[in-house]
Amino acid sequence: MFPHHREREQPIFSARAHVFQIDPATKRNWIPASKHAVTVSFFYDANRNVYRIISVGGTKAIINCTVTPSMTFTKTSQKFGQWADSRANTVYGLGFATEQQLHQFSEKFKEVKDAARLAREKSQDKDLANTALTIAAPQFSQSPPVMCVNGPEDKLFRSQSADITLSSEKERIKKMLSEGSICEMNLEAELFTLQDSNAKLVAALHEANNNVEQWKKQLVAYQEETERLREQVAELEAHGGHGPSDLLKDELTQSLEELEALLKAKDEEIHILQSKKVEYHEMERDRDEAIRRLREMEMRNSELERRIQNAEQNLNSSLEERDRVDAEIQRIIEILDIKIFDLNDLRQSLVKLIDK
């Protein structure tokens, strides 16, 4: 049976990058595979011990590459790297926003490639052991019996027809489950990206919440200072014409303008923080929607697995019924052979009696 998707394949690393593919005609120019930066993730299949690089743009898989020990990720500039996929007969290129992101992806690529090499060595050892067992095992072949007895032959044909129908149904359900797994994988990558963005937004929101109280206190102090300066300016204007007060008035006016500019900047910062808070809530809603879709996909996969189990049970029952029919046919053949032998013996006896 198919294992649960969380036991089958899990994301282990994710990064944002612009994806390119080499031009198959020139083998020199790069063709953009995405209009903007997309998520590029490493996935690990614990059941098959396989690593893959996957990137999804909209509803289409831009990258679906199985990592092999022969692959090499090459940095061609400070923010760009590439590797060749011989199975897909193409070369992928990734453009990152920073040099640090490129370095992190390169290190993860090396780590995954080493893990794939160890997995291949273990798999080869296992294949050698299985090959030795296969050579030692006897080989059997069987061909269906040809009979002219209508009843059992009809049962045999019906059993074979049911066998073919169940096999077709099983293949169809497997195909549906495979398509569901692809959608599930896309949702997992989307959820992984949302969780990463959510963690960054939560950290920024906590930091903003820690600073907002301090900024509010500073804002109140600035407002009080502004009011005090305004009162001083109004008082100086009321007295007017006392020499040095004009210079003091200019200084106070300049200080007042600076404080007003500072107040305006703080108001803008508070507005930005409030907008980030709204974005955080929107991201939470997107994450909840992705989780809901993922759960629906899990339920669908569970239903498909249950249907496959039923199909396999029906198939096993049909195989048992066919074996029983084969045994019945063999018994009838033996009875017919005995009857034919008796009839032949009786015919020879009658011939002898007639000759006498």
Short mmCIF file of C-alpha atoms in Angstrom, two decimals:
data_model
loop_
_atom_site.label_atom_id
_atom_site.label_comp_id
_atom_site.label_asym_id
_atom_site.label_seq_id
_atom_site.Cartn_x
_atom_site.Cartn_y
_atom_site.Cartn_z
CA MET A 1 0.00 0.00 0.00
CA PHE A 2 1.01 3.65 -0.38
CA PRO A 3 2.44 5.26 2.78
CA HIS A 4 1.01 8.43 4.19
CA HIS A 5 2.32 11.56 2.49
CA ARG A 6 4.06 12.83 5.66
CA GLU A 7 5.98 9.57 5.85
CA ARG A 8 6.69 9.68 2.13
CA GLU A 9 8.11 13.12 1.34
CA GLN A 10 8.95 16.13 3.49
CA PRO A 11 10.44 19.59 2.73
CA ILE A 12 13.88 20.04 4.36
CA PHE A 13 15.03 23.41 2.95
CA SER A 14 13.46 26.28 1.03
CA ALA A 15 14.71 29.47 -0.66
CA ARG A 16 13.35 32.20 -2.96
CA ALA A 17 15.00 32.62 -6.36
CA HIS A 18 14.38 33.45 -10.02
CA VAL A 19 14.42 30.22 -12.05
CA PHE A 20 15.98 29.91 -15.52
CA GLN A 21 16.49 27.04 -18.01
CA ILE A 22 19.12 26.79 -20.71
CA ASP A 23 17.93 27.37 -24.29
CA PRO A 24 17.78 23.85 -25.86
CA ALA A 25 18.56 25.32 -29.28
CA THR A 26 21.68 27.34 -28.50
CA LYS A 27 22.75 25.73 -25.19
CA ARG A 28 24.07 29.18 -24.24
CA ASN A 29 21.22 31.59 -23.57
CA TRP A 30 19.03 31.46 -20.47
CA ILE A 31 15.23 31.35 -20.73
CA PRO A 32 13.25 32.61 -17.67
CA ALA A 33 11.05 29.86 -16.25
CA SER A 34 9.24 32.21 -13.85
CA LYS A 35 8.11 35.83 -14.12
CA HIS A 36 9.14 36.55 -10.52
CA ALA A 37 10.98 34.90 -7.65
CA VAL A 38 9.48 31.55 -6.62
CA THR A 39 10.12 29.06 -3.82
CA VAL A 40 12.71 26.36 -4.57
CA SER A 41 12.60 23.50 -2.05
CA PHE A 42 14.55 20.34 -1.26
CA PHE A 43 12.26 17.36 -0.50
CA TYR A 44 13.23 14.02 1.08
CA ASP A 45 11.35 10.77 0.37
CA ALA A 46 12.00 8.61 3.44
CA ASN A 47 10.29 5.58 1.88
CA ARG A 48 12.48 5.48 -1.26
CA ASN A 49 15.43 7.34 0.31
CA VAL A 50 15.41 9.89 -2.54
CA TYR A 51 16.05 13.65 -2.56
CA ARG A 52 14.35 16.00 -5.01
CA ILE A 53 14.46 19.72 -5.88
CA ILE A 54 10.97 21.07 -6.59
CA SER A 55 9.68 24.51 -7.55
CA VAL A 56 6.07 25.27 -8.40
CA GLY A 57 4.88 28.32 -10.33
CA GLY A 58 1.11 28.66 -10.17
CA THR A 59 -0.22 25.20 -11.09
CA LYS A 60 2.88 24.11 -13.06
CA ALA A 61 6.01 22.40 -11.76
CA ILE A 62 8.96 24.53 -12.92
CA ILE A 63 11.62 22.24 -11.40
CA ASN A 64 11.17 18.55 -10.59
CA CYS A 65 14.70 17.19 -10.34
CA THR A 66 15.94 14.08 -8.53
CA VAL A 67 19.34 14.78 -6.93
CA THR A 68 22.06 12.30 -7.94
CA PRO A 69 25.68 11.96 -6.74
CA SER A 70 26.99 13.06 -10.15
CA MET A 71 25.31 16.48 -10.01
CA THR A 72 27.34 19.62 -9.21
CA PHE A 73 26.04 23.07 -8.28
CA THR A 74 28.33 25.76 -9.74
CA LYS A 75 28.40 29.41 -8.68
CA THR A 76 28.83 31.50 -11.83
CA SER A 77 28.52 34.90 -10.11
CA GLN A 78 27.92 36.40 -6.68
CA LYS A 79 24.17 35.78 -6.86
CA PHE A 80 23.74 33.14 -9.58
CA GLY A 81 24.32 29.37 -9.67
CA GLN A 82 23.47 26.46 -11.97
CA TRP A 83 23.41 22.66 -12.23
CA ALA A 84 22.72 20.13 -15.01
CA ASP A 85 19.94 17.51 -14.95
CA SER A 86 20.80 14.74 -17.40
CA ARG A 87 17.43 13.02 -16.96
CA ALA A 88 15.52 16.13 -18.04
CA ASN A 89 18.26 16.99 -20.57
CA THR A 90 18.48 20.59 -19.35
CA VAL A 91 20.45 22.98 -17.17
CA TYR A 92 18.75 24.93 -14.36
CA GLY A 93 19.87 28.38 -13.22
CA LEU A 94 18.89 30.19 -10.01
CA GLY A 95 19.24 33.92 -9.36
CA PHE A 96 19.16 34.90 -5.68
CA ALA A 97 18.58 38.26 -4.01
CA THR A 98 21.74 38.07 -1.87
CA GLU A 99 25.07 36.29 -1.91
CA GLN A 100 24.25 34.71 1.45
CA GLN A 101 21.15 32.99 0.03
CA LEU A 102 23.24 31.58 -2.83
CA HIS A 103 25.82 30.27 -0.35
CA GLN A 104 23.13 28.61 1.80
CA PHE A 105 21.57 26.90 -1.23
CA SER A 106 24.99 25.72 -2.46
CA GLU A 107 25.87 24.22 0.92
CA LYS A 108 22.50 22.45 1.14
CA PHE A 109 22.98 21.10 -2.42
CA LYS A 110 26.36 19.59 -1.41
CA GLU A 111 24.84 18.09 1.73
CA VAL A 112 21.92 16.54 -0.18
CA LYS A 113 24.26 15.22 -2.92
CA ASP A 114 26.42 13.44 -0.31
CA ALA A 115 23.29 11.97 1.27
CA ALA A 116 22.10 10.77 -2.16
CA ARG A 117 25.50 9.13 -2.74
CA LEU A 118 25.28 7.21 0.55
CA ALA A 119 21.68 6.21 -0.27
CA ARG A 120 22.75 4.88 -3.71
CA GLU A 121 25.56 2.82 -2.18
CA LYS A 122 23.15 1.23 0.29
CA SER A 123 20.65 0.60 -2.51
CA GLN A 124 23.31 -1.08 -4.68
CA ASP A 125 24.28 -3.40 -1.81
CA LYS A 126 20.62 -4.31 -1.35
CA ASP A 127 20.16 -4.93 -5.10
CA LEU A 128 23.14 -7.30 -5.14
CA ALA A 129 21.62 -9.33 -2.32
CA ASN A 130 18.22 -9.43 -4.06
CA THR A 131 19.86 -10.50 -7.35
CA ALA A 132 21.57 -13.42 -5.66
CA LEU A 133 18.27 -14.55 -4.15
CA THR A 134 16.51 -14.21 -7.52
CA ILE A 135 19.12 -16.37 -9.29
CA ALA A 136 18.79 -19.06 -6.63
CA ALA A 137 14.96 -19.10 -6.81
CA PRO A 138 13.27 -21.50 -9.32
CA GLN A 139 11.33 -20.01 -12.21
CA PHE A 140 7.84 -21.20 -12.99
CA SER A 141 5.61 -20.57 -15.96
CA GLN A 142 2.12 -21.68 -16.52
CA SER A 143 -0.25 -21.59 -19.44
CA PRO A 144 -3.99 -21.68 -19.12
CA PRO A 145 -5.57 -25.12 -19.82
CA VAL A 146 -7.59 -25.59 -22.98
CA MET A 147 -10.89 -27.31 -22.28
CA CYS A 148 -14.02 -28.18 -24.19
CA VAL A 149 -16.28 -28.45 -21.17
CA ASN A 150 -18.61 -25.47 -21.40
CA GLY A 151 -19.45 -24.93 -17.71
CA PRO A 152 -15.96 -24.69 -16.11
CA GLU A 153 -14.59 -22.85 -19.19
CA ASP A 154 -17.21 -20.16 -18.81
CA LYS A 155 -16.30 -19.82 -15.14
CA LEU A 156 -12.63 -19.52 -16.06
CA PHE A 157 -13.33 -16.81 -18.65
CA ARG A 158 -15.48 -14.89 -16.17
CA SER A 159 -12.72 -15.11 -13.56
CA GLN A 160 -10.11 -13.82 -16.01
CA SER A 161 -12.44 -11.00 -17.09
CA ALA A 162 -12.98 -9.98 -13.46
CA ASP A 163 -9.22 -10.12 -12.92
CA ILE A 164 -8.60 -7.74 -15.84
CA THR A 165 -11.36 -5.37 -14.69
CA LEU A 166 -9.99 -5.21 -11.15
CA SER A 167 -6.45 -4.65 -12.41
CA SER A 168 -7.66 -1.76 -14.60
CA GLU A 169 -9.55 -0.26 -11.66
CA LYS A 170 -6.48 -0.58 -9.49
CA GLU A 171 -4.27 1.20 -12.06
CA ARG A 172 -6.85 3.96 -12.44
CA ILE A 173 -7.00 4.54 -8.68
CA LYS A 174 -3.21 4.53 -8.47
CA LYS A 175 -3.13 7.24 -11.17
CA MET A 176 -5.68 9.30 -9.24
CA LEU A 177 -3.63 8.89 -6.07
CA SER A 178 -0.48 9.98 -7.91
CA GLU A 179 -2.21 13.12 -9.19
CA GLY A 180 -3.47 13.81 -5.67
CA SER A 181 0.07 13.40 -4.33
CA ILE A 182 1.36 16.03 -6.78
CA CYS A 183 -1.29 18.51 -5.63
CA GLU A 184 -0.49 17.57 -2.06
CA MET A 185 3.21 18.20 -2.66
CA ASN A 186 2.44 21.63 -4.12
CA LEU A 187 0.32 22.48 -1.09
CA GLU A 188 3.11 21.32 1.22
CA ALA A 189 5.60 23.58 -0.54
CA GLU A 190 3.14 26.48 -0.33
CA LEU A 191 2.52 25.77 3.36
CA PHE A 192 6.26 25.57 4.01
CA THR A 193 6.71 29.01 2.37
CA LEU A 194 3.80 30.48 4.32
CA GLN A 195 5.18 29.13 7.58
CA ASP A 196 8.58 30.64 6.82
CA SER A 197 7.04 34.03 5.96
CA ASN A 198 4.76 33.78 8.99
CA ALA A 199 7.74 33.23 11.31
CA LYS A 200 9.50 36.30 9.89
CA LEU A 201 6.37 38.43 10.24
CA VAL A 202 5.80 37.22 13.81
CA ALA A 203 9.37 38.17 14.74
CA ALA A 204 8.98 41.60 13.12
CA LEU A 205 5.62 42.10 14.83
CA HIS A 206 7.03 41.21 18.25
CA GLU A 207 9.90 43.60 17.72
CA ALA A 208 7.50 46.33 16.60
CA ASN A 209 5.22 45.74 19.59
CA ASN A 210 8.21 46.04 21.92
CA ASN A 211 9.16 49.38 20.36
CA VAL A 212 5.72 50.88 19.87
CA GLU A 213 5.18 51.65 23.58
CA GLN A 214 8.52 53.38 23.78
CA TRP A 215 7.71 55.34 20.65
CA LYS A 216 4.35 56.36 22.08
CA LYS A 217 6.04 57.69 25.22
CA GLN A 218 8.52 59.60 23.09
CA LEU A 219 5.65 60.94 21.00
CA VAL A 220 3.85 62.24 24.10
CA ALA A 221 7.07 63.86 25.34
CA TYR A 222 7.63 65.49 21.95
CA GLN A 223 4.06 66.77 21.92
CA GLU A 224 4.47 68.28 25.37
CA GLU A 225 7.78 69.89 24.33
CA THR A 226 6.12 71.24 21.19
CA GLU A 227 3.30 72.81 23.20
CA ARG A 228 5.78 74.33 25.62
CA LEU A 229 7.81 75.83 22.78
CA ARG A 230 4.67 77.18 21.15
CA GLU A 231 3.71 78.87 24.39
CA GLN A 232 7.19 80.40 24.63
CA VAL A 233 6.97 81.63 21.04
CA ALA A 234 3.54 83.13 21.67
CA GLU A 235 4.83 84.82 24.82
CA LEU A 236 7.84 86.25 22.98
CA GLU A 237 5.60 87.49 20.17
CA ALA A 238 3.37 89.17 22.74
CA HIS A 239 6.29 91.07 24.32
CA GLY A 240 8.13 91.70 20.97
CA GLY A 241 10.87 94.33 20.31
CA HIS A 242 13.36 93.45 23.08
CA GLY A 243 16.50 92.75 21.00
CA PRO A 244 17.91 89.28 21.78
CA SER A 245 14.37 87.77 21.89
CA ASP A 246 14.29 87.74 18.07
CA LEU A 247 17.23 85.38 17.96
CA LEU A 248 15.70 83.20 20.64
CA LYS A 249 12.44 83.24 18.72
CA ASP A 250 14.17 81.97 15.59
CA GLU A 251 15.85 79.22 17.55
CA LEU A 252 12.58 78.19 19.13
CA THR A 253 10.82 78.24 15.77
CA GLN A 254 13.53 76.03 14.27
CA SER A 255 13.30 73.62 17.22
CA LEU A 256 9.55 73.55 16.81
CA GLU A 257 9.83 72.70 13.12
CA GLU A 258 12.33 69.92 13.88
CA LEU A 259 10.03 68.45 16.50
CA GLU A 260 7.07 68.60 14.13
CA ALA A 261 9.10 66.79 11.44
CA LEU A 262 10.12 64.19 14.01
CA LEU A 263 6.49 63.75 15.06
CA LYS A 264 5.49 63.27 11.42
CA ALA A 265 8.22 60.63 10.94
CA LYS A 266 7.05 58.76 14.06
CA ASP A 267 3.45 58.85 12.82
CA GLU A 268 4.58 57.34 9.52
CA GLU A 269 6.49 54.59 11.35
CA ILE A 270 3.41 53.76 13.41
CA HIS A 271 1.30 53.67 10.22
CA ILE A 272 3.83 51.28 8.60
CA LEU A 273 3.72 49.01 11.66
CA GLN A 274 -0.08 48.96 11.55
CA SER A 275 -0.01 48.01 7.85
CA LYS A 276 2.47 45.21 8.63
CA LYS A 277 0.10 43.97 11.28
CA VAL A 278 -2.69 43.82 8.68
CA GLU A 279 -0.36 41.91 6.32
CA TYR A 280 0.41 39.49 9.14
CA HIS A 281 -3.29 38.78 9.65
CA GLU A 282 -3.71 38.24 5.89
CA MET A 283 -0.77 35.81 5.93
CA GLU A 284 -2.40 33.94 8.81
CA ARG A 285 -5.59 33.61 6.77
CA ASP A 286 -3.60 32.31 3.79
CA ARG A 287 -1.85 29.80 6.03
CA ASP A 288 -5.16 28.60 7.49
CA GLU A 289 -6.55 28.21 3.95
CA ALA A 290 -3.49 26.19 2.88
CA ILE A 291 -3.84 23.97 5.97
CA ARG A 292 -7.52 23.42 5.18
CA ARG A 293 -6.74 22.45 1.58
CA LEU A 294 -3.98 20.14 2.79
CA ARG A 295 -6.36 18.40 5.17
CA GLU A 296 -8.90 17.98 2.39
CA MET A 297 -6.18 16.40 0.24
CA GLU A 298 -5.26 14.06 3.11
CA MET A 299 -8.88 12.95 3.39
CA ARG A 300 -9.02 12.38 -0.38
CA ASN A 301 -5.83 10.30 -0.30
CA SER A 302 -7.19 8.26 2.62
CA GLU A 303 -10.34 7.53 0.60
CA LEU A 304 -8.24 6.51 -2.43
CA GLU A 305 -6.11 4.22 -0.27
CA ARG A 306 -9.27 2.61 1.13
CA ARG A 307 -10.59 2.03 -2.40
CA ILE A 308 -7.28 0.47 -3.44
CA GLN A 309 -7.43 -1.84 -0.42
CA ASN A 310 -10.93 -2.94 -1.45
CA ALA A 311 -9.78 -3.48 -5.03
CA GLU A 312 -6.85 -5.59 -3.87
CA GLN A 313 -9.14 -7.65 -1.63
CA ASN A 314 -11.52 -8.22 -4.55
CA LEU A 315 -8.59 -9.13 -6.76
CA ASN A 316 -7.31 -11.66 -4.23
CA SER A 317 -10.80 -13.14 -3.95
CA SER A 318 -11.00 -13.46 -7.73
CA LEU A 319 -7.59 -15.15 -7.84
CA GLU A 320 -8.70 -17.64 -5.20
CA GLU A 321 -11.90 -18.30 -7.17
CA ARG A 322 -9.88 -18.86 -10.33
CA ASP A 323 -7.59 -21.32 -8.55
CA ARG A 324 -10.65 -23.17 -7.27
CA VAL A 325 -12.12 -23.31 -10.80
CA ASP A 326 -8.79 -24.58 -12.15
CA ALA A 327 -8.77 -27.37 -9.58
CA GLU A 328 -12.36 -28.27 -10.46
CA ILE A 329 -11.51 -28.35 -14.16
CA GLN A 330 -8.52 -30.59 -13.49
CA ARG A 331 -10.70 -32.97 -11.49
CA ILE A 332 -13.25 -33.11 -14.34
CA ILE A 333 -10.44 -33.81 -16.83
CA GLU A 334 -9.26 -36.72 -14.73
CA ILE A 335 -12.82 -38.10 -14.51
CA LEU A 336 -13.24 -37.73 -18.28
CA ASP A 337 -9.92 -39.53 -18.87
CA ILE A 338 -11.13 -42.44 -16.71
CA LYS A 339 -14.48 -42.55 -18.52
CA ILE A 340 -12.81 -42.47 -21.92
CA PHE A 341 -10.45 -45.25 -20.88
CA ASP A 342 -13.43 -47.36 -19.67
CA LEU A 343 -15.32 -46.71 -22.91
CA ASN A 344 -12.29 -47.67 -24.97
CA ASP A 345 -11.88 -50.85 -22.94
CA LEU A 346 -15.58 -51.64 -23.44
CA ARG A 347 -15.29 -51.02 -27.20
CA GLN A 348 -12.36 -53.41 -27.48
CA SER A 349 -14.30 -56.02 -25.53
CA LEU A 350 -17.28 -55.64 -27.84
CA VAL A 351 -15.05 -55.95 -30.90
CA LYS A 352 -13.61 -59.19 -29.53
CA LEU A 353 -17.10 -60.55 -28.87
CA ILE A 354 -18.25 -59.66 -32.37
CA ASP A 355 -15.20 -61.32 -33.90
CA LYS A 356 -15.95 -64.50 -32.01
#
